[in-house]
Coordinates of C-alpha atoms in Angstrom, one line a residue:
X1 CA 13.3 -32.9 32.4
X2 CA 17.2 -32.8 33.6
X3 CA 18.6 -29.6 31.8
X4 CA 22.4 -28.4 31.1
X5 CA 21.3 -24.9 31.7
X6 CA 25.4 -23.5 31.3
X7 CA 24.6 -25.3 27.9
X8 CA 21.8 -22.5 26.9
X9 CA 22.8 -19.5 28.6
X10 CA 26.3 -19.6 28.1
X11 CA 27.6 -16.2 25.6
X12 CA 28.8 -17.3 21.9
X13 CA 30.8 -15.0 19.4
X14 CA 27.0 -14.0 18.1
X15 CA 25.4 -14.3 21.4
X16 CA 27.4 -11.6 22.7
X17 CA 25.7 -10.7 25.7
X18 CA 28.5 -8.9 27.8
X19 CA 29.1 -6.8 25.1
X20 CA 28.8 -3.2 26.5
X21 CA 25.7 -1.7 24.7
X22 CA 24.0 -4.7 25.5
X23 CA 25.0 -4.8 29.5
X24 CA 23.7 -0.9 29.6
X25 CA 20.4 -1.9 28.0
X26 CA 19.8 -4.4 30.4
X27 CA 20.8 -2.3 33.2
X28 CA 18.6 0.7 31.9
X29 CA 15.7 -1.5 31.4
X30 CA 15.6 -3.0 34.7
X31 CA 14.8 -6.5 33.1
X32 CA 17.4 -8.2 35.3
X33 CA 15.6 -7.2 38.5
X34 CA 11.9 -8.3 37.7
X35 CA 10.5 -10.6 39.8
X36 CA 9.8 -14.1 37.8
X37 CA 11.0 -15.5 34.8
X38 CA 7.8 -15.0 32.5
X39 CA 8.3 -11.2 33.6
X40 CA 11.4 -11.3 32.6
X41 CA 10.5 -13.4 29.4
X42 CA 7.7 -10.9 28.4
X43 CA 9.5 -7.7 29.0
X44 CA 12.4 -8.8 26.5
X45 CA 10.4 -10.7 24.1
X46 CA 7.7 -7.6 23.7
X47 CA 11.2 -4.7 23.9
X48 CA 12.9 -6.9 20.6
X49 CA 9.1 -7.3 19.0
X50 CA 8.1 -4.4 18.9
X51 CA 11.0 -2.0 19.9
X52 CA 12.8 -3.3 16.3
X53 CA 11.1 -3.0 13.3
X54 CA 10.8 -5.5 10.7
X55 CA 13.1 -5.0 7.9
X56 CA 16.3 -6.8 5.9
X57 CA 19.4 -5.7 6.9
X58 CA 23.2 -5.7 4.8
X59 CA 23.7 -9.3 6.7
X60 CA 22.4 -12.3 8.9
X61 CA 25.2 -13.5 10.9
X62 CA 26.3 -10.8 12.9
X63 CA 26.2 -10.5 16.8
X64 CA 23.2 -9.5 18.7
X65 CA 25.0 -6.3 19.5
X66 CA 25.3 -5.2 15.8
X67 CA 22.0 -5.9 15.7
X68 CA 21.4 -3.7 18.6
X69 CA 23.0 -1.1 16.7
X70 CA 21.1 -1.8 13.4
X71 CA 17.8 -0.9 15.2
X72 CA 15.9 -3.3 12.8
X73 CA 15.9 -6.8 12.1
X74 CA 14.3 -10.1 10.3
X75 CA 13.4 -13.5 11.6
X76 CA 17.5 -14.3 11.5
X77 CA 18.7 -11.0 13.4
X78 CA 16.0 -10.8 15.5
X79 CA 16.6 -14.2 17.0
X80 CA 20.2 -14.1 17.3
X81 CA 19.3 -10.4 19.6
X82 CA 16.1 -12.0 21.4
X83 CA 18.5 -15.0 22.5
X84 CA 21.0 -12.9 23.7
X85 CA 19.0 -11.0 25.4
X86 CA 16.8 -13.6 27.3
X87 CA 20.1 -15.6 28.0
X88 CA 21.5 -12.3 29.4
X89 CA 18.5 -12.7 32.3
X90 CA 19.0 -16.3 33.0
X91 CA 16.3 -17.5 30.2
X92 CA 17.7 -21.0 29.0
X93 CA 17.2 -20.8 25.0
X94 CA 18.1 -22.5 21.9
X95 CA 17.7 -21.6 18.2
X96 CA 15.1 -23.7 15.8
X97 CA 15.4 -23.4 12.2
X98 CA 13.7 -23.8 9.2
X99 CA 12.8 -23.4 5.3
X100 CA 10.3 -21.2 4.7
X101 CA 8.6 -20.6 1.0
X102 CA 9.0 -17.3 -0.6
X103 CA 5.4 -16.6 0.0
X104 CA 6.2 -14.3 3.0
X105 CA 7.1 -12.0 0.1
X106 CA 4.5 -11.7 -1.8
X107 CA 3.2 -8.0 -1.4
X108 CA 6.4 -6.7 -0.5
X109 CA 7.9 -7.7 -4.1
X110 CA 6.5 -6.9 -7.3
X111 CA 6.2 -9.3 -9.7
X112 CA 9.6 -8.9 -11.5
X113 CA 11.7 -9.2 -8.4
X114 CA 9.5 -11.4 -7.0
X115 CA 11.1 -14.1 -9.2
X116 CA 14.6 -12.9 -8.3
X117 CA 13.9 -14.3 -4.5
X118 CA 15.2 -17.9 -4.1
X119 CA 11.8 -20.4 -3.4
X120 CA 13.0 -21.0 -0.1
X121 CA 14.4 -18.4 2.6
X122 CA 16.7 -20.0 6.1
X123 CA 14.4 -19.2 9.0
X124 CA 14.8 -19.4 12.3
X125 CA 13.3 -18.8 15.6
X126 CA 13.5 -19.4 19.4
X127 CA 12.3 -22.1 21.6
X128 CA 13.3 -20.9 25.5
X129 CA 13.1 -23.3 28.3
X130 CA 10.1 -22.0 30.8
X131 CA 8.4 -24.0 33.1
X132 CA 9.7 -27.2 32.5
X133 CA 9.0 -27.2 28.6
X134 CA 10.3 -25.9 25.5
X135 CA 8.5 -23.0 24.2
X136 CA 8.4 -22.3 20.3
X137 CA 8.3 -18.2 20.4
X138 CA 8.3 -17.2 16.6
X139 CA 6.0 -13.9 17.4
X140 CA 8.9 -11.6 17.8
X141 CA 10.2 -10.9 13.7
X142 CA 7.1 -8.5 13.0
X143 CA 7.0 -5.4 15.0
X144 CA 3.2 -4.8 16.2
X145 CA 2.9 -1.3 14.7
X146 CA 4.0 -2.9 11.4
X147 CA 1.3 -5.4 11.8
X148 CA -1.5 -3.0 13.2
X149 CA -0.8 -1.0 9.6
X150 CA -1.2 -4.0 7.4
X151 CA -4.5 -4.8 9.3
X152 CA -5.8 -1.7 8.7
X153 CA -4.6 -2.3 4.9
X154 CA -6.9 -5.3 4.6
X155 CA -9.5 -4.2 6.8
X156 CA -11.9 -6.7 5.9
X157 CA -9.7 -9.9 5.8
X158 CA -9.9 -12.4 8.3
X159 CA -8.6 -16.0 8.2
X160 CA -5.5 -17.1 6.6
X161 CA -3.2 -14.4 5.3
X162 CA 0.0 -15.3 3.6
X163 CA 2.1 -12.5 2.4
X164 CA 4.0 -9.1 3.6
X165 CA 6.0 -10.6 6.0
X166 CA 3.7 -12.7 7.8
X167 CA 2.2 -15.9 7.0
X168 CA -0.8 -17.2 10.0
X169 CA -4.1 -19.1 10.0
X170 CA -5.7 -15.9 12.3
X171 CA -4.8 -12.6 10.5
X172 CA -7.0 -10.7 12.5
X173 CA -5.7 -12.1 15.8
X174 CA -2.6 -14.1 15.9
X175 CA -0.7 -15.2 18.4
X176 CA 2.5 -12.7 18.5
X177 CA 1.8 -11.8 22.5
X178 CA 3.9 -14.0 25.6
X179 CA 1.3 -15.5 27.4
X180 CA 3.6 -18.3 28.8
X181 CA 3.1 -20.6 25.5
X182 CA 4.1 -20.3 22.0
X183 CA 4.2 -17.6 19.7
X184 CA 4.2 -17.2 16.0
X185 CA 3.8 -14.9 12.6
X186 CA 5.0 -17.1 9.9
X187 CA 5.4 -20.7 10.8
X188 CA 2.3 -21.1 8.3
X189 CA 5.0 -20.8 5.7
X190 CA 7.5 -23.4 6.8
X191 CA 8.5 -25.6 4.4
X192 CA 11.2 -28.0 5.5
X193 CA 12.5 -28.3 9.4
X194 CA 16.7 -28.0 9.8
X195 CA 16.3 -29.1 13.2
X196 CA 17.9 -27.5 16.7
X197 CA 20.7 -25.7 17.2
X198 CA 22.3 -24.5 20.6
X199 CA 22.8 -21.0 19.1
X200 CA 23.0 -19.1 15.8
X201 CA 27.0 -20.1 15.7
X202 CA 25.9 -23.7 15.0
X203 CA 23.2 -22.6 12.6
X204 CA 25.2 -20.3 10.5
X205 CA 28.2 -23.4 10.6
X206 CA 26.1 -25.9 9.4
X207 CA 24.0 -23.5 7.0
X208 CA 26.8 -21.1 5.6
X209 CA 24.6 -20.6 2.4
X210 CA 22.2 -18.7 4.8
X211 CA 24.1 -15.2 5.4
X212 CA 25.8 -16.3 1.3
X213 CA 22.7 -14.6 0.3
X214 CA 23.3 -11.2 1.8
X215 CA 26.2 -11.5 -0.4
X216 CA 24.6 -11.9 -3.7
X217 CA 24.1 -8.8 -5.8
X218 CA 20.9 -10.0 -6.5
X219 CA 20.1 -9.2 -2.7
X220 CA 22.4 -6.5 -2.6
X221 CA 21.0 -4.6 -5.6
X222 CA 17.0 -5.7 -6.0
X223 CA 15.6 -7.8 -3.0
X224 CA 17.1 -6.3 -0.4
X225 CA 16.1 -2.4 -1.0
X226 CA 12.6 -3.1 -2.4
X227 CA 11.8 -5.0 0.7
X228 CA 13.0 -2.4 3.0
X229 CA 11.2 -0.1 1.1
X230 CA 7.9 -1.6 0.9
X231 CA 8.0 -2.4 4.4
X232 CA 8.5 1.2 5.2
X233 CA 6.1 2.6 2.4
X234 CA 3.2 0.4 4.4
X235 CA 4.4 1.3 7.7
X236 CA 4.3 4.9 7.4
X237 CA 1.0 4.7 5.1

């Protein structure tokens, strides 16, 4: 397959790559210097996983070095930062998006402001160019410790689990680890595709109403903070 790689690794207003903070995290982390691309792949993928918990910040469009600074991120942050990132090491990527059902919710919301949360939530994720191919990696919004805790809340659950943050056919065992093919945590919940888009610039262009949300006092005032605090309350449980 003929690639434009300038075309997926080049730096966008969002995709701020040179900023400072994130050139000295690079350069601290030594991910530049490893050896292959999946090394370099892994070591990024697993740092924004795990290394940023799960959680709904004030807004979705922002550059991957706000989000840096935020320290925490959802499926929209966390892609914009894991791009950056993996384009920052010579990783060809490109954003997919999605809408997802409300479902993801469920749990995290009681039933009140459960209803204030619109049906369908923008979603987005990254397919990186590895190999060859185009990898869907979707494994990177929930941060393993999160997931380890909600485990341990349904102990005896396997199968299907739809609900606090995740949405998979394998609950015990999905697939959130790079192993050189695709990841995911709540693709089970995907409703409608919105296609491909070369970065989260195009995606926020095209789907303005996305980042609206944060703007609604609705999200502001009710979905926003009980999220954030039910995330937490199971987290630290």
């Amino acid at each position: 397959m003929d690639l434009d790689e300038q075309r997926y690794t080049e730096q966008t207003a969002l995709l701020d790559y040179t900023h400072p903070t994130i050139a000295a995290l690079i350069q601290k982390q030594g991910w530049i210097t490893l050896p292959t691309p999946g090394s370099r792949i892994a070591a990024v993928y697993t740092f924004v996983r795990d290394a940023f918990p799960f959680g709904y910040s004030e807004h979705f469009a922002v550059p991957a070095s706000q989000v840096l600074a935020q320290g925490m991120g959802n499926c929209l942050t966390k892609t914009t930062l894991l791009m950056a990132l993996l384009r920052a090491v010579g990783v060809p990527c490109r954003l997919k998006a999605a809408m997802i059902s409300k479902v993801i919710h469920r749990g995290l919301l009681g039933e009140v402001s459960f209803l204030f949360s619109p049906r369908h939530l923008h979603h987005a994720w990254v397919e990186l160019y590895h190999q060859d191919q185009w990898i869907e990696v979707g494994g990177h919004i929930i941060d393993r410790p999160y997931l380890e805790k909600l485990q341990q809340k349904f102990a005896n659950f396997i199968g299907s689990f739809y609900g606090y943050g995740i949405a998979v056919t394998h609950f015990r065992n999905p697939p959130i680890s790079w192993e050189e093919e695709e990841t995911e945590i709540q693709s089970k919940a995907i409703r409608e595709s919105l296609h491909t888009f070369n970065d989260p610039d195009s995606f926020f262009s095209t789907y303005p109403e996305a980042e609206r949300r944060t703007h609604s006092l609705a999200y502001k005032l009710i979905l926003r903070p009980k999220l954030n605090r039910s995330i937490r309350k199971l987290r630290n449980s």
